[in-house]
Coordinates of C-alpha atoms in Angstrom, one line a residue:
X113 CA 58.5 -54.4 1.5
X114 CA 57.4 -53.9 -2.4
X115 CA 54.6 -52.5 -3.3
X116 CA 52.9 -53.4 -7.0
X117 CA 50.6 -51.3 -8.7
X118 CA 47.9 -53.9 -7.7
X119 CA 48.7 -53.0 -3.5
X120 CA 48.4 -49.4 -4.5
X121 CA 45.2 -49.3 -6.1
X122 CA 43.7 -51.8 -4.1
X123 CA 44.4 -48.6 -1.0
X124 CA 42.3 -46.1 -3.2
X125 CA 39.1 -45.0 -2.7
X126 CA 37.9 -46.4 -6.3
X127 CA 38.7 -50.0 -4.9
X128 CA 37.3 -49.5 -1.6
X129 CA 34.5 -47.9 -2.2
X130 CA 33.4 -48.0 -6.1
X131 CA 34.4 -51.6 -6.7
X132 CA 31.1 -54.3 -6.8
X133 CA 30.5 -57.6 -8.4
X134 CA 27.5 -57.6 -11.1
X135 CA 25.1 -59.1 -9.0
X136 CA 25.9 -56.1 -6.5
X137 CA 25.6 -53.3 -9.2
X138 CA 22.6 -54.8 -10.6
X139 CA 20.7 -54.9 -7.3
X140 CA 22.2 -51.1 -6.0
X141 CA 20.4 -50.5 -9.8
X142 CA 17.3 -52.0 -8.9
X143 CA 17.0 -50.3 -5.7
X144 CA 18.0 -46.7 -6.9
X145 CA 14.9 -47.3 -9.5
X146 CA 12.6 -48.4 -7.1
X147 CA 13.3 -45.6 -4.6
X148 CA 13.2 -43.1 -7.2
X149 CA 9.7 -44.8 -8.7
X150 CA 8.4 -44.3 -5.4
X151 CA 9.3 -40.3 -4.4
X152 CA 8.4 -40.0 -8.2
X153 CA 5.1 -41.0 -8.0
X154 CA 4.1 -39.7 -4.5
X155 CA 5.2 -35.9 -5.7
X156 CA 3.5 -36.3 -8.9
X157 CA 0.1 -36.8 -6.7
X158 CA 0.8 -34.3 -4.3
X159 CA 1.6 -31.8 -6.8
X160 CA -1.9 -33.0 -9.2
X161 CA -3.8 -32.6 -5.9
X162 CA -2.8 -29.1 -5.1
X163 CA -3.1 -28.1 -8.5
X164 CA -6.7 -29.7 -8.6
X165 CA -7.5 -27.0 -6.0
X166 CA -6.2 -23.9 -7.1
X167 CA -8.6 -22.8 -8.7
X168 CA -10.4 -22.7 -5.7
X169 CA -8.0 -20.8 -3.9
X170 CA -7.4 -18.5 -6.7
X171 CA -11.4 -18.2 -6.4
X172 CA -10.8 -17.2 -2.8
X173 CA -7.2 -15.6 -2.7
X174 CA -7.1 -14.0 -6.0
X175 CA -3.7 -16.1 -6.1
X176 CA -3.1 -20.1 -5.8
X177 CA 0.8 -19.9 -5.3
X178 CA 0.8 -23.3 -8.2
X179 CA 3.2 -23.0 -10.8
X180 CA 0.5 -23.3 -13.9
X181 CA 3.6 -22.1 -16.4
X182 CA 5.6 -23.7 -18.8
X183 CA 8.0 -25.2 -15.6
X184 CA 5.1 -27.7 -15.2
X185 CA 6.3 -31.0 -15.8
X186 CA 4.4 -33.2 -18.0
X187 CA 3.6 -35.6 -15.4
X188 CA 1.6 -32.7 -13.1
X189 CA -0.2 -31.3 -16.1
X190 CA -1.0 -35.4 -17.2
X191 CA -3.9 -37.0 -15.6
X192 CA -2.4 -40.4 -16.5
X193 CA -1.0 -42.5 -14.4
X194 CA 2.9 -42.4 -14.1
X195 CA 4.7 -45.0 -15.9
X196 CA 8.3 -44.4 -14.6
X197 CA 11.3 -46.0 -16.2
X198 CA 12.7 -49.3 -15.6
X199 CA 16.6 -50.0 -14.6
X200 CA 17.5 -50.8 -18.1
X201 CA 15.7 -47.8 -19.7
X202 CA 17.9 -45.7 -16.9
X203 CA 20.7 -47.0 -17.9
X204 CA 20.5 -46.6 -21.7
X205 CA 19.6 -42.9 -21.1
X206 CA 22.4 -43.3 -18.6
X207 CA 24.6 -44.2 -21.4
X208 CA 23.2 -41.5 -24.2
X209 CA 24.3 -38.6 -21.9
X210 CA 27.6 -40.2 -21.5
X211 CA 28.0 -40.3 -25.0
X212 CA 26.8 -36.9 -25.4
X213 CA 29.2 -35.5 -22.2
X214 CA 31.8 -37.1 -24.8
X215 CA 31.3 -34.8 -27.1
X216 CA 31.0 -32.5 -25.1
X217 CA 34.3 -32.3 -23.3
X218 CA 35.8 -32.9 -26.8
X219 CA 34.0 -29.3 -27.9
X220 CA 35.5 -27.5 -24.8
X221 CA 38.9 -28.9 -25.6
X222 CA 39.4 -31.0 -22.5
X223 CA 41.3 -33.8 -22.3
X224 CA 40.8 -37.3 -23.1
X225 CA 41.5 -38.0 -18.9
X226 CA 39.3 -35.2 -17.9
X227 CA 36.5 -36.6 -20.7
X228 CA 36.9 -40.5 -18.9
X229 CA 36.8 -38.7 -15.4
X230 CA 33.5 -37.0 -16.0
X231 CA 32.1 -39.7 -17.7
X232 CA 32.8 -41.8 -14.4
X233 CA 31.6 -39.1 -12.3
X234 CA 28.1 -39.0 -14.3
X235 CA 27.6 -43.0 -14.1
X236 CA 28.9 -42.7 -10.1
X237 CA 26.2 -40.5 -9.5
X238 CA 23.7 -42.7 -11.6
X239 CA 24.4 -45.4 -9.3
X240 CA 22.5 -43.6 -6.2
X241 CA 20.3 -41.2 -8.5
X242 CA 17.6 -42.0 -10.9
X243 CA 17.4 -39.7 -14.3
X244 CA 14.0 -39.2 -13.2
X245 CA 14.8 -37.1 -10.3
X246 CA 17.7 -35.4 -11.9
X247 CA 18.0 -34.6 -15.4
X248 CA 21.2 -35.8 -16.9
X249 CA 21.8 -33.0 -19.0
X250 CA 21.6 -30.5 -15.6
X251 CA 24.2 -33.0 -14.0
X252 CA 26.5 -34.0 -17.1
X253 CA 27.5 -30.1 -17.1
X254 CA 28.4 -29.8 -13.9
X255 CA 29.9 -32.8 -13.6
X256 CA 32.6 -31.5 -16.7
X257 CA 33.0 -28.4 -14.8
X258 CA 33.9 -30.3 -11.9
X259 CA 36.4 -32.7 -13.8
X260 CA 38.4 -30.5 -15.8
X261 CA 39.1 -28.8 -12.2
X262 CA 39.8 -32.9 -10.6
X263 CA 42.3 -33.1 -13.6
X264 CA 43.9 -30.0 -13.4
X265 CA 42.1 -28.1 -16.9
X266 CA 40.0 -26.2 -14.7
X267 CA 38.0 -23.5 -17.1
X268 CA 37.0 -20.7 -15.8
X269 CA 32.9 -21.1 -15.0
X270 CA 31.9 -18.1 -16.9
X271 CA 34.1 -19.3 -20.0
X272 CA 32.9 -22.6 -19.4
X273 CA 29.3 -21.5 -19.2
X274 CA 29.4 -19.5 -22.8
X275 CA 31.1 -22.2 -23.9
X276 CA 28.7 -24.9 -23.6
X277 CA 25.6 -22.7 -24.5
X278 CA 23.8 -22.3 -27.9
X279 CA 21.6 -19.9 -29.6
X280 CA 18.7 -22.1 -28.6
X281 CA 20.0 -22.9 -25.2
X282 CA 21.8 -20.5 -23.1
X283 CA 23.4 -21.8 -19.9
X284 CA 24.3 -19.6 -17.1
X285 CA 26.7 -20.3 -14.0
X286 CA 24.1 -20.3 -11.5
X287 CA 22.9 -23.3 -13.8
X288 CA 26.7 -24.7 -13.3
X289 CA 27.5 -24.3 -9.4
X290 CA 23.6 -25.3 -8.7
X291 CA 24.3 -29.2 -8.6
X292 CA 28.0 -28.9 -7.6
X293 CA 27.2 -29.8 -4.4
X294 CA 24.7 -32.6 -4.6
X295 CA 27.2 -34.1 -6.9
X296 CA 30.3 -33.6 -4.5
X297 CA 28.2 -35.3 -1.8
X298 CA 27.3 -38.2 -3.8
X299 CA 30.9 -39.2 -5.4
X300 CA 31.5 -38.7 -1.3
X301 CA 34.2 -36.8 -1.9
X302 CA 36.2 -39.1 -3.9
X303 CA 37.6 -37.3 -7.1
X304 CA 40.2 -39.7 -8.1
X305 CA 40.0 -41.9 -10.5
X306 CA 42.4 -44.2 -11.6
X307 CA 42.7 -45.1 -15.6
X308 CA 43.9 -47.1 -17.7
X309 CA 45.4 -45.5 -20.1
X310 CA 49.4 -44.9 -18.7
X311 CA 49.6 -48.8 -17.9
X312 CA 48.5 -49.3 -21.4
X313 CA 51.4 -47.2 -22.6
X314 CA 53.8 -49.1 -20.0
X315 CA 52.8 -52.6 -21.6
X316 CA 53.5 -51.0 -24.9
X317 CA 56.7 -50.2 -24.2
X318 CA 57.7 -53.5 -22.3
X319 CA 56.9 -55.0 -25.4
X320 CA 59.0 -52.7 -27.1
X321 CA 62.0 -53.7 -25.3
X322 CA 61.3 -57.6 -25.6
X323 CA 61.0 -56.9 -29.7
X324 CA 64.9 -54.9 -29.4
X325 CA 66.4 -57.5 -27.2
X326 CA 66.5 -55.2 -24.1
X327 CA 63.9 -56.6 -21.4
X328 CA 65.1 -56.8 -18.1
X329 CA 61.9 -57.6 -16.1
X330 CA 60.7 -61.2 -14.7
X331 CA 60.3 -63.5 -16.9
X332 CA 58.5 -66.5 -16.0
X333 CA 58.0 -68.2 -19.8
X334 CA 60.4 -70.9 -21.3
X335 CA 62.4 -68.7 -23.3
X336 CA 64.9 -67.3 -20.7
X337 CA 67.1 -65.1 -22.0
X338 CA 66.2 -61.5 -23.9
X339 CA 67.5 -62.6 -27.3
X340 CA 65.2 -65.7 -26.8
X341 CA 61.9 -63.6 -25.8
X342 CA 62.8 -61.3 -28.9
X343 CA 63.5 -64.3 -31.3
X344 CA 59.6 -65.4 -29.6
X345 CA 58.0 -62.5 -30.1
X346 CA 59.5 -62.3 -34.2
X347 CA 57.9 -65.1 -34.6
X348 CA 54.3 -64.8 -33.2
X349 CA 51.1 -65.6 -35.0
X350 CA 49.3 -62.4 -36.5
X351 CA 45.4 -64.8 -35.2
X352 CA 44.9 -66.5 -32.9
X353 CA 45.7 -70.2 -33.4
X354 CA 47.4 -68.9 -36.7
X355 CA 50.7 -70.0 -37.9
X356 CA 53.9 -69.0 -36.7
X357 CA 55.5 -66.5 -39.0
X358 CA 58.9 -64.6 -39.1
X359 CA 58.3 -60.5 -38.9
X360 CA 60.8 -58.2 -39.1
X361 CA 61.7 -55.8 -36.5
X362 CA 60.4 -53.2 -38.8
X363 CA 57.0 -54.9 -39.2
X364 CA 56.5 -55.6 -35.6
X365 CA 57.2 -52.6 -34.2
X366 CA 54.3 -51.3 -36.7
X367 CA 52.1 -54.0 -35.5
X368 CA 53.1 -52.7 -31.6
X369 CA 53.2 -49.4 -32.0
X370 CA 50.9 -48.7 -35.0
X371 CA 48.1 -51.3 -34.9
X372 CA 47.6 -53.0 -31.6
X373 CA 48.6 -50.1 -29.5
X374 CA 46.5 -47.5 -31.3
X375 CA 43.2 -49.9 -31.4
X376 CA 43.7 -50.5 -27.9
X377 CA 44.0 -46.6 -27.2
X378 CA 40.8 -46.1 -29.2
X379 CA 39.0 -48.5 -27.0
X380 CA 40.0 -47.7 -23.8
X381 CA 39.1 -43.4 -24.4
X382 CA 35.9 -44.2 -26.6
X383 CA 34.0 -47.5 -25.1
X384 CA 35.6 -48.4 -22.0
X385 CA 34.3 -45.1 -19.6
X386 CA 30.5 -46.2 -21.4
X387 CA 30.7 -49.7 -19.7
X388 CA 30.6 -50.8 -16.5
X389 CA 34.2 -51.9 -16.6
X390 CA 35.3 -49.6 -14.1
X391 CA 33.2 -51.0 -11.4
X392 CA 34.2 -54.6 -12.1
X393 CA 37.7 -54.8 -13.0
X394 CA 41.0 -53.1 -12.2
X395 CA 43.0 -50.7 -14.4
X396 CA 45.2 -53.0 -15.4
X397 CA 42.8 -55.9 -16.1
X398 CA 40.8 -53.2 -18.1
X399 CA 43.8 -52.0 -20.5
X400 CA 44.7 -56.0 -20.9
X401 CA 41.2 -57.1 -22.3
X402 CA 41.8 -54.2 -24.1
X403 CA 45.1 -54.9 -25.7
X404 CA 43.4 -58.5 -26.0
X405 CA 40.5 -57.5 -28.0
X406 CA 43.2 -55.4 -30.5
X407 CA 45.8 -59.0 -30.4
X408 CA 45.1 -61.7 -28.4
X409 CA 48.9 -63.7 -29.2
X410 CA 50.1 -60.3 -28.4
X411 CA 48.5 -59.9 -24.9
X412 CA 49.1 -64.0 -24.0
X413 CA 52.7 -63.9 -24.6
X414 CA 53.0 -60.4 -22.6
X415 CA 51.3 -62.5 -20.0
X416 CA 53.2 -65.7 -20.3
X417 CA 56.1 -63.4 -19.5
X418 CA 54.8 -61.7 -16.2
X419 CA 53.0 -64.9 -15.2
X420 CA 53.7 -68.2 -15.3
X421 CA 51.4 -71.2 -16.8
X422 CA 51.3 -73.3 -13.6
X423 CA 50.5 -70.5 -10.9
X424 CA 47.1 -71.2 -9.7
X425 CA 45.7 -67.6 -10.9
X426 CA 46.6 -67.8 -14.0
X427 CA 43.4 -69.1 -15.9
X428 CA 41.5 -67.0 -13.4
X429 CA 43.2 -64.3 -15.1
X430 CA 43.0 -65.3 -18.3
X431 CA 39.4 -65.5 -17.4
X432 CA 39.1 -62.2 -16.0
X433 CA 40.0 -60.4 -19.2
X434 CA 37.9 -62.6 -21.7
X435 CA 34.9 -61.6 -19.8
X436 CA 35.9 -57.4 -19.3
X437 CA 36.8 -58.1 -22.8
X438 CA 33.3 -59.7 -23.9
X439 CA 32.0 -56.5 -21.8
X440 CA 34.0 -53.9 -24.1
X441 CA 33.2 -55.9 -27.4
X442 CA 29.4 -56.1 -26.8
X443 CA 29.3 -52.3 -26.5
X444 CA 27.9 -50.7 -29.1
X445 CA 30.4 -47.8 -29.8
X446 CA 33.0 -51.1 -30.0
X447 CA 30.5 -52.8 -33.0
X448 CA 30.6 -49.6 -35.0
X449 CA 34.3 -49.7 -34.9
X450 CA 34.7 -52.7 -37.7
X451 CA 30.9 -52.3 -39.2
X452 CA 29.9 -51.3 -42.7
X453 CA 28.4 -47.9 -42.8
X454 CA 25.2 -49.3 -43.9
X455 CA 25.5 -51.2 -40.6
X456 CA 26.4 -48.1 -39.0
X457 CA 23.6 -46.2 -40.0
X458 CA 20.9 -48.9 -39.5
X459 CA 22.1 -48.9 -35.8
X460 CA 22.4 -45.3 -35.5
X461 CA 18.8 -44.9 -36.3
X462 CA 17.4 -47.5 -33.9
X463 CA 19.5 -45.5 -31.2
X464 CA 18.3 -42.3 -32.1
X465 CA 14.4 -44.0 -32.1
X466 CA 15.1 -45.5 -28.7
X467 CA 16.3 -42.4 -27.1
X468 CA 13.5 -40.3 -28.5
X469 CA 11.0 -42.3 -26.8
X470 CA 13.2 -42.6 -23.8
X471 CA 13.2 -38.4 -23.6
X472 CA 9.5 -38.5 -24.2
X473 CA 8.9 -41.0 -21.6
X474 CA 11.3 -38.9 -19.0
X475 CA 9.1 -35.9 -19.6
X476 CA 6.4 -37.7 -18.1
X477 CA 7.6 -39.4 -15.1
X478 CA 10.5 -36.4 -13.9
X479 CA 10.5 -35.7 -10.3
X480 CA 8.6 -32.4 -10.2
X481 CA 10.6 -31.6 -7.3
X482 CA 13.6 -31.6 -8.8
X483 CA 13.3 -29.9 -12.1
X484 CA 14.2 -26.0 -11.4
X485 CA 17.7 -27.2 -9.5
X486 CA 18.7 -24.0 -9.6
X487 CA 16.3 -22.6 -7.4
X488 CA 16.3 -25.6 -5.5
X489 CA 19.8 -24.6 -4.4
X490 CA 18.6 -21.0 -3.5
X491 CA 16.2 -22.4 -1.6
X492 CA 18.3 -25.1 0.1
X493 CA 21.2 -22.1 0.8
X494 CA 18.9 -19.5 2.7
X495 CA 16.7 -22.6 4.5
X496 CA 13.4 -21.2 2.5
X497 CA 10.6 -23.4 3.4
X498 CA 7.8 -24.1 0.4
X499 CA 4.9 -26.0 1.3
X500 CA 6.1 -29.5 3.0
X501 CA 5.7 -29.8 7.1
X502 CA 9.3 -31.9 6.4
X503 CA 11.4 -29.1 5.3
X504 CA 9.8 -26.8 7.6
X505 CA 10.7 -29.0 10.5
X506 CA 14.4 -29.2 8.8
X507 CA 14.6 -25.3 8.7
X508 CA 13.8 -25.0 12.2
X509 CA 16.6 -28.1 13.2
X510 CA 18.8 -26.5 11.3
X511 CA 18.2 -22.8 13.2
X512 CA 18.3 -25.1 16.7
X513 CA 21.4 -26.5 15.4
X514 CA 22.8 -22.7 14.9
X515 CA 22.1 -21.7 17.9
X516 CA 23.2 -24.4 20.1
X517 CA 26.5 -24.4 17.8
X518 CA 26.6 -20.7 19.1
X519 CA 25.7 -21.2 22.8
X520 CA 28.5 -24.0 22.5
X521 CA 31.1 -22.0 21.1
X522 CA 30.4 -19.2 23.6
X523 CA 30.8 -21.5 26.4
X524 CA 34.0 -22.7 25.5
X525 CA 35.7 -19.5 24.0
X526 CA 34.2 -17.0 25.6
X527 CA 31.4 -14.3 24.4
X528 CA 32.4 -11.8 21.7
X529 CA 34.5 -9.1 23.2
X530 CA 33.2 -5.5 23.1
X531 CA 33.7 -3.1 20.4
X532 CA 33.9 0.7 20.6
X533 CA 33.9 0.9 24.3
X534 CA 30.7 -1.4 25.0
X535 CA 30.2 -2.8 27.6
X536 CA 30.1 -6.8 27.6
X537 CA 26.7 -8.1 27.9

């Protein structure tokens, strides 16, 4: 039996389990936000109501045991009522850290794999989290930490940590490890990901060999033999539905190699991890609307090649790519590509606008239970209990869970033997 690339990927974990439809994204979207609305606002009252009686307790206790400092969130310290964000404002802040985690990885020298790998980490974890229970910028450092180590460019976490802090901002390793594990548990497990980028190379150089006569793959279009597909491909239109013209070897291999190749490259490392792509299409329908948006005869004849005209997939597939390639094109870091720098500007600055309001707007509707993650984690690691009957009742499952573990272990291997002459108990 042969395998294609399509069997293998479709037996990995980013098929099986990180593969949806839009209407499925949209609605795992709406219901992340609405979850996250909810715990939002009930811990934003809880927390207003204890602070609305500490000082009485201080009265009393000479203590109220209320964080009054500047660790308050906005939303405690705000009699308002809490307008939370909405799935498209979560996904636009979504997207700014993304950006930002770009530049990020780029500053700590890690790959452009390792960059895509994070960035699909970050909107992975985004797709079961809201940004108002946990602050991208806590998450988008771990989650670089954690991909440079996936990829194989692990940094070492103190390097890493001085590496990524400022003179305003220092950020320590405690800061690092202290959503490692939330993060782990919500890729579940699954550190894989599978990218475009080496099957865009592969299609580059199967085109090479059709332009020097030396293809030896299926062919399924009407020109049959090598010297006919080169003879083609000499003569393709530069537009689509341009005229045919006669290149040289020279001149194509430039517009391969030099042109469509490199514009394809750019999109697939700087828009394609921003998107949604990866949840909707496969790798190699990804790097062929991107290889169509950089030229389109290029891309159909490849295709007219590997598939022929009368199978009944092919305009499914032709399809396919126009819409991951409408996807890609719509972007916004794809616009700025061929826009005038006045263009560029004026869109920069309604970006920079919207996300300022969107980072006000966070500050009042963050999960106040989620903002100090570090001692979250602390508290999570030694079972400390503060303030809620729940986690009190999980501390002392988790102790009953201990023990019986214990009793269970005894019972099957024995007690521990004595030491230093004891006696057993």
């Amino acid at each position: 039996m042969k395998l294609s690339e399509d069997d293998l990927y479709r037996t990995s974990t980013q098929f099986r389990q990180w593969s949806f439809t839009a209407e499925q994204l949209a609605a795992q979207r709406a219901k992340t936000n609405l979850q996250a609305t909810e715990r939002v606002k009930l811990h934003v009252a809880r927390q207003r109501a204890q602070r609305a009686q500490a000082p009485e307790i201080d009265s009393t206790s000479g203590n109220s045991g209320i964080d009054t400092g500047a660790n308050t969130p906005d939303a405690v310290t705000s009699d308002k009522d809490v307008d939370c964000f909405t799935v498209a404002e979560e996904l636009a802040f979504l997207e700014e850290f993304c950006e930002r985690t770009m530049a990020l990885g780029q500053h700590c020298k890690f790959s452009d794999g390792a960059i895509a790998t994070c960035i699909q980490f970050l909107r992975r974890f985004y797709l079961y989290n809201s940004p108002m229970t946990y602050h991208a910028q806590n998450i988008s450092r771990t989650a670089m930490f954690l991909a440079g180590k996936s990829e194989s460019e692990h940094q070492s976490l103190d390097k890493f940590a001085e590496a990524i802090s400022s003179v305003k901002t220092k950020v320590t390793p405690e800061q690092i490890l202290a959503p490692e594990y939330l993060i782990v548990q919500a890729l579940r497990f699954n550190f894989d990901i599978k990218h475009p980028f080496r099957a865009l190379k592969g299609g580059m150089l199967d085109l090479m060999s059709v332009v020097n006569g030396r293809y030896e793959g299926p062919n399924h279009s009407p020109h049959k033999t090598a010297a006919d597909l080169s003879t083609a491909l000499h003569q393709l239109p530069r537009k689509a539905g341009g005229t045919a013209m006669r290149a040289t070897t020279g001149q194509l291999t430039d517009r391969i190699m030099a042109e469509s190749y490199s514009k394809a490259s750019q999109i697939l490392k700087k828009t394609a991890p921003l998107t949604d792509v990866y949840f909707l299409y496969t790798p190699s329908q990804i790097w062929l609307s991107a290889y169509l948006l950089a030229d389109e005869p290029l891309v159909l004849f490849y295709l007219s090649i590997k598939l022929p005209s009368t199978s009944p997939i092919y305009d499914k597939v032709i399809a396919a790519l126009r819409e991951c390639a409408s996807i890609l094109s719509s972007h916004r870091s794809y616009r700025k590509l061929d826009a005038l720098k006045d263009e560029q500007a004026n869109m920069d600055a309604e970006h920079k606008s919207e996300i300022k309001r969107l980072i006000k707007k966070l500050r009042t509707c963050q999960d106040p239970d989620k903002v100090d993650l570090v001692k979250l984690n602390q508290a999570q690691k030694r079972d400390a209990v503060q303030g809620s009957d729940l986690d009190e009742h999980k501390a002392k499952r988790r102790k009953t869970d201990r023990e019986n573990f214990q009793k269970d272990s005894d019972a099957f291997w024995g007690p521990e033997l004595p030491q230093n002459g004891d006696k057993p108990a």
